[in-house]
Tab-separated table of C-alpha atoms in Angstrom:
chain	number	residue	atom	x	y	z
A	174	MET	CA	0.000	0.000	0.000
A	175	PRO	CA	1.209	3.608	-0.505
A	176	GLN	CA	3.328	4.819	2.407
A	177	ARG	CA	0.989	7.779	3.028
A	178	SER	CA	-2.121	5.611	3.401
A	179	ARG	CA	-0.439	2.779	5.306
A	180	PRO	CA	-0.814	4.297	8.818
A	181	VAL	CA	-4.514	5.109	8.276
A	182	THR	CA	-5.166	1.591	6.988
A	183	LEU	CA	-3.394	-0.023	9.929
A	184	LEU	CA	-5.167	2.267	12.398
A	185	SER	CA	-8.532	1.478	10.780
A	186	VAL	CA	-8.048	-2.275	11.072
A	187	GLY	CA	-6.735	-1.854	14.610
A	188	HIS	CA	-9.813	0.226	15.428
A	189	ALA	CA	-11.942	-2.704	14.266
A	190	CYS	CA	-10.126	-5.006	16.679
A	191	VAL	CA	-10.762	-2.633	19.591
A	192	ASP	CA	-14.431	-1.950	18.861
A	193	VAL	CA	-15.157	-5.662	18.766
A	194	TYR	CA	-15.174	-5.274	22.547
A	195	GLN	CA	-17.721	-2.469	22.541
A	196	GLY	CA	-20.048	-4.647	20.479
A	197	SER	CA	-19.240	-7.810	22.428
A	198	VAL	CA	-20.825	-6.638	25.675
A	199	ALA	CA	-24.238	-6.108	24.071
A	200	ALA	CA	-23.882	-9.359	22.128
A	201	LEU	CA	-23.199	-11.239	25.366
A	202	VAL	CA	-26.377	-9.961	27.070
A	203	PRO	CA	-28.716	-12.713	25.731
A	204	PHE	CA	-26.260	-15.388	26.872
A	205	PHE	CA	-26.037	-13.952	30.378
A	206	VAL	CA	-29.858	-13.909	30.478
A	207	THR	CA	-30.176	-17.544	29.348
A	208	GLU	CA	-27.089	-19.156	30.954
A	209	ARG	CA	-26.851	-17.131	34.169
A	210	ALA	CA	-30.549	-16.203	34.565
A	211	PHE	CA	-29.747	-12.479	34.800
A	212	SER	CA	-32.733	-10.132	34.724
A	213	TYR	CA	-32.990	-7.473	32.004
A	214	ALA	CA	-31.814	-4.852	34.501
A	215	ALA	CA	-28.864	-6.963	35.645
A	216	ALA	CA	-27.842	-7.781	32.080
A	217	SER	CA	-28.042	-4.125	31.037
A	218	GLY	CA	-25.903	-3.372	34.083
A	219	LEU	CA	-23.074	-5.108	32.237
A	220	VAL	CA	-23.452	-2.548	29.451
A	221	LEU	CA	-23.334	0.099	32.177
A	222	ALA	CA	-20.124	-1.390	33.597
A	223	ALA	CA	-18.481	-1.162	30.172
A	224	SER	CA	-19.597	2.457	29.818
A	225	LEU	CA	-19.733	4.125	33.240
A	226	LEU	CA	-16.034	4.771	33.696
A	227	SER	CA	-15.687	5.654	30.022
A	228	SER	CA	-17.865	8.727	30.538
A	229	VAL	CA	-15.188	10.117	32.879
A	230	VAL	CA	-12.015	8.394	31.706
A	231	GLN	CA	-12.274	9.028	27.980
A	232	PRO	CA	-12.480	12.847	28.127
A	233	LEU	CA	-9.758	12.738	30.786
A	234	PHE	CA	-7.444	10.836	28.466
A	235	GLY	CA	-8.394	13.293	25.728
A	236	ALA	CA	-7.285	16.225	27.888
A	237	ILE	CA	-4.033	14.425	28.687
A	238	THR	CA	-3.277	13.805	25.012
A	239	ASP	CA	-3.783	17.519	24.325
A	240	ARG	CA	-0.680	18.082	26.474
A	241	TRP	CA	1.392	15.002	25.739
A	242	ALA	CA	1.476	12.494	22.905
A	243	LEU	CA	0.980	8.965	24.305
A	244	PRO	CA	1.342	6.578	21.365
A	245	TRP	CA	2.195	3.671	23.686
A	246	LEU	CA	-1.365	3.952	25.006
A	247	LEU	CA	-2.774	2.454	21.791
A	248	PRO	CA	-1.382	-1.111	22.147
A	249	VAL	CA	-1.754	-1.138	25.954
A	250	SER	CA	-5.407	-0.026	25.917
A	251	THR	CA	-6.218	-2.428	23.088
A	252	LEU	CA	-4.932	-5.347	25.144
A	253	ALA	CA	-6.824	-4.195	28.257
A	254	GLY	CA	-10.081	-3.966	26.305
A	255	GLY	CA	-9.728	-7.541	25.110
A	256	VAL	CA	-8.604	-9.097	28.388
A	257	GLY	CA	-11.612	-7.688	30.256
A	258	VAL	CA	-14.149	-9.249	27.892
A	259	ALA	CA	-12.145	-12.474	27.694
A	260	LEU	CA	-12.486	-12.949	31.458
A	261	CYS	CA	-16.196	-12.113	31.711
A	262	GLY	CA	-17.402	-15.694	31.262
A	263	VAL	CA	-14.968	-17.511	33.542
A	264	THR	CA	-16.730	-16.546	36.771
A	265	ASP	CA	-20.271	-17.114	38.024
A	266	HIS	CA	-20.099	-14.110	40.353
A	267	TYR	CA	-21.984	-11.072	39.069
A	268	ALA	CA	-19.686	-8.595	40.862
A	269	LEU	CA	-16.554	-10.100	39.287
A	270	THR	CA	-18.227	-10.119	35.886
A	271	LEU	CA	-18.987	-6.414	36.295
A	272	ALA	CA	-15.394	-5.736	37.344
A	273	VAL	CA	-13.697	-7.358	34.368
A	274	ILE	CA	-16.133	-5.761	31.930
A	275	ALA	CA	-15.359	-2.404	33.570
A	276	ILE	CA	-11.661	-3.055	32.898
A	277	SER	CA	-12.528	-3.618	29.253
A	278	GLY	CA	-14.487	-0.364	29.217
A	279	ILE	CA	-11.523	1.560	30.612
A	280	GLY	CA	-9.234	0.054	27.994
A	281	VAL	CA	-11.581	1.008	25.168
A	282	ALA	CA	-11.991	4.509	26.641
A	283	ALA	CA	-8.236	5.040	26.879
A	284	TYR	CA	-7.753	3.962	23.273
A	285	HIS	CA	-10.080	6.309	21.419
A	286	PRO	CA	-8.817	9.872	22.125
A	287	GLU	CA	-5.214	9.034	21.312
A	288	ALA	CA	-6.228	6.914	18.310
A	289	ALA	CA	-8.376	9.753	16.935
A	290	ARG	CA	-5.517	12.215	17.457
A	291	VAL	CA	-3.025	9.974	15.672
A	292	ALA	CA	-5.539	9.205	12.892
A	293	ARG	CA	-6.132	12.928	12.290
A	294	ILE	CA	-2.369	13.453	11.953
A	295	ALA	CA	-1.993	10.468	9.635
A	296	SER	CA	-4.996	11.524	7.521
A	297	ARG	CA	-3.971	15.207	7.439
A	298	GLY	CA	-7.509	16.212	8.336
A	299	SER	CA	-9.187	14.345	5.462
A	300	HIS	CA	-12.930	13.647	5.942
A	301	THR	CA	-12.635	10.510	3.844
A	302	SER	CA	-9.668	9.110	5.761
A	303	MET	CA	-11.358	9.795	9.092
A	304	GLY	CA	-14.410	8.062	7.636
A	305	TRP	CA	-12.309	4.974	6.952
A	306	PHE	CA	-10.890	5.129	10.470
A	307	SER	CA	-14.437	5.268	11.859
A	308	LEU	CA	-15.497	2.490	9.488
A	309	GLY	CA	-12.908	0.227	11.058
A	310	GLY	CA	-14.562	0.645	14.431
A	311	ASN	CA	-18.004	0.059	12.987
A	312	LEU	CA	-16.874	-3.152	11.310
A	313	GLY	CA	-15.573	-4.274	14.681
A	314	PHE	CA	-19.018	-3.592	16.117
A	315	ALA	CA	-20.588	-5.546	13.264
A	316	ALA	CA	-18.276	-8.509	13.753
A	317	ALA	CA	-18.891	-8.685	17.503
A	318	PRO	CA	-22.221	-10.576	17.503
A	319	LEU	CA	-20.893	-13.031	14.931
A	320	LEU	CA	-17.730	-13.627	16.922
A	321	VAL	CA	-19.601	-13.942	20.213
A	322	SER	CA	-22.171	-16.305	18.701
A	323	ALA	CA	-19.471	-18.446	17.085
A	324	VAL	CA	-17.649	-18.844	20.400
A	325	VAL	CA	-20.262	-18.632	23.143
A	326	ALA	CA	-23.167	-20.318	21.353
A	327	THR	CA	-20.842	-23.224	20.568
A	328	TRP	CA	-18.967	-23.700	23.850
A	329	GLY	CA	-20.800	-21.510	26.348
A	330	LEU	CA	-19.681	-18.509	28.373
A	331	THR	CA	-16.740	-20.426	29.825
A	332	ALA	CA	-15.097	-20.207	26.381
A	333	SER	CA	-14.913	-16.405	26.594
A	334	PRO	CA	-11.062	-16.382	26.872
A	335	LEU	CA	-11.019	-17.112	23.130
A	336	LEU	CA	-12.410	-13.612	22.610
A	337	VAL	CA	-8.985	-12.133	23.413
A	338	ILE	CA	-7.691	-12.991	19.929
A	339	PRO	CA	-8.782	-9.712	18.219
A	340	ALA	CA	-7.038	-7.745	20.990
A	341	LEU	CA	-3.766	-9.554	20.326
A	342	ALA	CA	-4.067	-8.771	16.604
A	343	GLY	CA	-5.026	-5.165	17.326
A	344	THR	CA	-2.026	-4.673	19.594
A	345	LEU	CA	0.336	-5.725	16.806
A	346	LEU	CA	-1.473	-3.483	14.300
A	347	CYS	CA	-1.188	-0.460	16.608
A	348	ILE	CA	2.554	-0.999	16.941
A	349	ALA	CA	2.915	-1.354	13.171
A	350	ALA	CA	0.856	1.809	12.531
A	351	LEU	CA	2.976	3.881	14.900
A	352	ARG	CA	6.204	2.604	13.389
A	353	SER	CA	4.973	3.443	9.878
A	354	MET	CA	4.519	7.105	10.799
A	355	ASN	CA	7.563	9.319	10.556
A	356	LYS	CA	7.002	11.262	13.797
A	357	PRO	CA	4.023	9.774	15.643
A	358	THR	CA	5.061	11.127	19.035
A	359	ALA	CA	5.727	14.737	18.101
A	360	PRO	CA	3.153	16.090	15.646
A	361	ARG	CA	4.351	19.695	16.053
A	362	GLU	CA	3.310	20.727	12.556
A	363	HIS	CA	-0.248	19.607	13.278
A	364	ALA	CA	-0.199	21.326	16.655
A	365	HIS	CA	0.883	24.571	14.971
A	366	GLN	CA	-2.012	24.326	12.554
A	367	SER	CA	-4.454	23.691	15.387
A	368	VAL	CA	-3.686	26.964	17.154
A	369	LEU	CA	-4.689	28.888	14.033
A	370	GLY	CA	-8.354	28.546	15.063
A	371	ARG	CA	-10.345	29.514	18.134
A	372	ASP	CA	-12.278	27.114	20.315
A	373	ASP	CA	-16.067	27.415	19.991
A	374	TRP	CA	-17.211	25.801	23.226
A	375	SER	CA	-20.850	26.809	22.785
A	376	SER	CA	-21.220	25.036	19.436
A	377	PHE	CA	-19.294	22.077	20.788
A	378	ALA	CA	-21.702	21.841	23.727
A	379	TRP	CA	-24.760	21.752	21.431
A	380	LEU	CA	-23.061	19.135	19.242
A	381	SER	CA	-22.281	17.065	22.338
A	382	GLY	CA	-25.926	17.289	23.435
A	383	ALA	CA	-27.025	15.876	20.084
A	384	ILE	CA	-24.459	13.091	20.405
A	385	VAL	CA	-25.869	12.206	23.816
A	386	CYS	CA	-29.315	11.740	22.207
A	387	ARG	CA	-27.799	9.583	19.492
A	388	SER	CA	-25.843	7.617	22.098
A	389	ILE	CA	-28.869	6.695	24.193
A	390	VAL	CA	-30.739	5.428	21.143
A	391	PHE	CA	-27.844	3.405	19.786
A	392	VAL	CA	-26.690	1.786	23.028
A	393	SER	CA	-30.254	0.953	24.076
A	394	LEU	CA	-30.918	-0.694	20.724
A	395	SER	CA	-27.582	-2.519	20.951
A	396	ALA	CA	-28.452	-3.875	24.394
A	397	PHE	CA	-32.004	-5.013	23.626
A	398	VAL	CA	-32.572	-5.352	19.874
A	399	ALA	CA	-31.479	-9.018	19.907
A	400	LEU	CA	-34.041	-9.891	22.584
A	401	TYR	CA	-36.660	-7.658	20.948
A	402	ALA	CA	-36.194	-9.268	17.524
A	403	HIS	CA	-36.619	-12.684	19.111
A	404	GLN	CA	-39.922	-11.538	20.638
A	405	ARG	CA	-41.252	-9.894	17.469
A	406	ILE	CA	-39.966	-12.391	14.890
A	407	GLY	CA	-39.130	-15.598	16.764
A	408	GLY	CA	-36.272	-17.909	15.874
A	409	GLY	CA	-34.232	-17.854	19.066
A	410	ASN	CA	-30.732	-16.453	19.580
A	411	ILE	CA	-29.856	-16.805	15.888
A	412	VAL	CA	-32.461	-14.216	14.904
A	413	GLY	CA	-31.274	-11.989	17.747
A	414	ALA	CA	-27.680	-12.185	16.552
A	415	ALA	CA	-28.836	-11.430	13.001
A	416	ALA	CA	-30.707	-8.327	14.187
A	417	LEU	CA	-27.637	-7.089	16.063
A	418	PHE	CA	-25.468	-7.801	13.024
A	419	VAL	CA	-27.819	-5.744	10.827
A	420	LEU	CA	-27.669	-2.890	13.336
A	421	TYR	CA	-23.862	-2.862	13.272
A	422	LEU	CA	-23.332	-3.638	9.582
A	423	GLY	CA	-25.709	-0.885	8.492
A	424	GLY	CA	-23.575	1.426	10.591
A	425	ALA	CA	-20.453	0.394	8.703
A	426	ILE	CA	-22.110	1.296	5.406
A	427	GLY	CA	-23.521	4.506	6.849
A	428	THR	CA	-20.130	5.756	8.002
A	429	VAL	CA	-18.565	5.566	4.536
A	430	THR	CA	-21.678	7.090	2.990
A	431	GLY	CA	-21.626	9.923	5.511
A	432	SER	CA	-18.101	11.068	4.657
A	433	LYS	CA	-18.894	11.068	0.932
A	434	LEU	CA	-22.182	12.940	1.405
A	435	ALA	CA	-20.420	15.492	3.591
A	436	ASP	CA	-17.942	16.285	0.817
A	437	ARG	CA	-20.881	17.088	-1.466
A	438	PHE	CA	-23.512	18.672	0.801
A	439	GLY	CA	-21.621	19.743	3.918
A	440	ARG	CA	-21.271	18.030	7.259
A	441	LEU	CA	-23.998	19.740	9.240
A	442	ARG	CA	-26.644	19.306	6.560
A	443	VAL	CA	-25.916	15.583	6.341
A	444	VAL	CA	-25.941	15.226	10.129
A	445	ARG	CA	-29.337	16.954	10.390
A	446	TRP	CA	-30.833	14.766	7.648
A	447	SER	CA	-29.569	11.686	9.475
A	448	TYR	CA	-31.198	12.622	12.770
A	449	ALA	CA	-34.509	13.274	10.984
A	450	LEU	CA	-34.347	9.851	9.281
A	451	THR	CA	-33.613	8.193	12.613
A	452	VAL	CA	-36.885	9.444	14.122
A	453	LEU	CA	-38.929	7.560	11.504
A	454	ALA	CA	-36.670	4.505	11.489
A	455	VAL	CA	-36.760	3.978	15.268
A	456	ALA	CA	-40.549	4.354	15.202
A	457	GLY	CA	-40.580	1.480	12.708
A	458	VAL	CA	-38.395	-0.633	14.993
A	459	VAL	CA	-40.772	-0.104	17.895
A	460	PHE	CA	-44.095	-0.604	16.115
A	461	VAL	CA	-43.566	-2.719	12.955
A	462	PRO	CA	-43.906	-6.503	13.615
A	463	GLY	CA	-42.448	-9.478	11.776
A	464	PRO	CA	-39.434	-9.712	9.454
A	465	ALA	CA	-39.924	-6.105	8.277
A	466	LEU	CA	-38.448	-5.179	11.641
A	467	LEU	CA	-35.006	-5.969	10.203
A	468	LEU	CA	-35.471	-3.315	7.502
A	469	PHE	CA	-36.180	-0.641	10.088
A	470	ILE	CA	-33.214	-1.798	12.157
A	471	ALA	CA	-31.046	-1.269	9.071
A	472	LEU	CA	-32.538	2.207	8.477
A	473	SER	CA	-32.010	3.110	12.121
A	474	SER	CA	-28.433	1.963	11.839
A	475	ALA	CA	-27.850	4.148	8.773
A	476	GLY	CA	-29.427	7.175	10.434
A	477	LEU	CA	-27.352	6.692	13.568
A	478	TYR	CA	-24.061	6.017	11.794
A	479	VAL	CA	-24.011	8.388	8.804
A	480	PRO	CA	-23.030	11.232	11.167
A	481	PHE	CA	-20.594	9.144	13.218
A	482	SER	CA	-17.265	10.259	11.713
A	483	LEU	CA	-18.730	13.713	11.050
A	484	HIS	CA	-19.330	14.136	14.792
A	485	ILE	CA	-15.614	13.531	15.343
A	486	THR	CA	-14.324	16.002	12.770
A	487	LEU	CA	-16.922	18.633	13.695
A	488	GLY	CA	-15.935	18.354	17.348
A	489	GLN	CA	-12.240	18.615	16.491
A	490	ASP	CA	-12.872	21.673	14.319
A	491	TYR	CA	-15.014	23.382	16.966
A	492	LEU	CA	-12.129	22.857	19.435
A	493	PRO	CA	-8.985	23.156	17.262
A	494	ARG	CA	-6.845	23.910	20.331
A	495	HIS	CA	-8.146	20.860	22.193
A	496	VAL	CA	-8.379	18.099	19.589
A	497	GLY	CA	-7.778	15.351	22.157
A	498	THR	CA	-10.524	16.644	24.430
A	499	ALA	CA	-12.919	16.919	21.478
A	500	SER	CA	-12.099	13.365	20.421
A	501	GLY	CA	-12.528	12.029	23.936
A	502	VAL	CA	-15.926	13.663	24.378
A	503	THR	CA	-17.386	12.884	20.945
A	504	LEU	CA	-16.127	9.311	20.852
A	505	GLY	CA	-16.699	8.741	24.573
A	506	LEU	CA	-20.251	10.057	24.693
A	507	THR	CA	-21.274	7.850	21.774
A	508	VAL	CA	-20.952	4.818	24.028
A	509	SER	CA	-20.725	5.927	27.630
A	510	ILE	CA	-23.788	8.116	28.158
A	511	GLY	CA	-26.007	5.595	26.419
A	512	GLY	CA	-24.614	2.948	28.737
A	513	LEU	CA	-25.608	5.045	31.740
A	514	VAL	CA	-29.233	5.123	30.560
A	515	SER	CA	-29.545	1.506	29.417
A	516	PRO	CA	-30.234	0.101	32.933
A	517	LEU	CA	-33.236	2.452	33.149
A	518	VAL	CA	-34.499	1.031	29.866
A	519	GLY	CA	-33.948	-2.465	31.261
A	520	THR	CA	-35.838	-1.630	34.446
A	521	ILE	CA	-38.809	-0.306	32.467
A	522	ALA	CA	-38.739	-3.475	30.350
A	523	ASP	CA	-38.777	-5.644	33.477
A	524	THR	CA	-41.857	-3.866	34.846
A	525	THR	CA	-43.741	-3.390	31.537
A	526	SER	CA	-42.414	-4.700	28.211
A	527	LEU	CA	-39.494	-4.162	25.884
A	528	GLN	CA	-41.727	-2.354	23.401
A	529	THR	CA	-42.840	0.118	26.060
A	530	ALA	CA	-39.240	0.618	27.197
A	531	LEU	CA	-37.994	1.293	23.659
A	532	ALA	CA	-40.796	3.684	22.642
A	533	PRO	CA	-39.247	6.819	24.260
A	534	LEU	CA	-36.202	6.376	22.012
A	535	ILE	CA	-38.257	7.785	19.125
A	536	VAL	CA	-38.186	11.276	20.645
A	537	LEU	CA	-34.429	11.543	21.202
A	538	PRO	CA	-33.246	11.943	17.572
A	539	ALA	CA	-35.798	14.738	17.152
A	540	LEU	CA	-34.345	16.459	20.208
A	541	GLY	CA	-30.855	16.026	18.749
A	542	TRP	CA	-32.027	17.577	15.471
A	543	LEU	CA	-33.279	20.633	17.360
A	544	MET	CA	-29.890	21.023	19.056
A	545	LEU	CA	-28.136	20.967	15.675
A	546	ARG	CA	-30.358	23.552	13.981
A	547	SER	CA	-28.444	26.653	15.081
A	548	LEU	CA	-24.934	25.309	14.455
A	549	ARG	CA	-22.718	26.642	11.684
A	550	GLU	CA	-20.031	24.814	9.761
A	551	PRO	CA	-16.704	25.435	11.542
A	552	VAL	CA	-13.620	26.667	9.710
A	553	ARG	CA	-11.168	23.793	9.547
A	554	PRO	CA	-7.607	24.566	10.756
A	555	GLU	CA	-6.143	22.751	7.743
A	556	ASP	CA	-8.098	25.003	5.372
A	557	THR	CA	-6.991	28.106	7.268
A	558	ALA	CA	-3.393	26.990	7.025
A	559	VAL	CA	-3.708	26.452	3.275
A	560	ARG	CA	-5.240	29.902	2.763
A	561	LYS	CA	-2.529	31.592	4.825
A	562	ALA	CA	0.190	29.687	3.003
A	563	GLY	CA	-1.258	30.854	-0.327
A	564	LYS	CA	-1.300	34.564	0.506
A	565	PRO	CA	1.394	36.664	-1.227
A	566	ARG	CA	3.977	38.095	1.076
């Protein structure tokens, strides 16, 4: 592969290996319900354990990487994310299961801000390259239910140590990506470009609010769509795994589509369209019975994932002086805040039904759309640098 694209490619594949462990927790929920007799609330608590510390740790690591480059964090955090999930099935104790899944969540949280910072340097601010980096993570999400089903459905939860394999591969890919970059630990040219812009904290706050709405919808669907599809369609855990796969795979397609649409129509316009589509798609998930449910899961996935990489670059461009912080918040909120709410959804499902618990999700994308209405397209530091470089002296 060309030397310029090699680091982005390696980072993208490594991102897939890491995000397997974000998708694995939700994919494991049906097995904890059937094999360990966990309630909906207890099972969704595992999603919470993977996300709770991320809501604090990920922005913290982002702030740290604004001050110091920490490339060694990529392989270390990748390994931690995999080891936590690998150990989740070897104990019957709920508290220990929560603990090791929390370790995985911390590892995943530590990975993303530094990975996004390094990917932005390697991509030189390209929307398309950042889209491919995000796609890697989405493919990891998509592969998670297939990997979990292949291992756990065959040998049970006690075979979970086999799930460490993607982490081992991802660790090697992170090391290779860093070595393929000329100066991965001292991106001073990029840092100089970043200070050309001013931080727009107000716009970043509204963007973050919209991401929170998107997060709650996505994580809640991830945690319960497998069980919900089984109820509405039948077919056991296989149908549930298929529904989760559709949710994640549609996201992979949506991410690539989003970066291409943004080049043509602008990022904010595409993001707003996506939130509007998600309102209708989630309504279909909640109310449409039978196999057609899978179509609306796919549409929901597209609506939720088209803006995924655009959230990252918008956040970085709203905070050009704090790219690590922006990456930590935008990437962290997409999983962590939703994880905080998912036990509430599980509790409602325990006392009423899954359909009743999922119905409020319809409103959240509309609220996110309202938050995005007043935002303006930020001036990208790379574009400012190009314009200044082109001025006659």
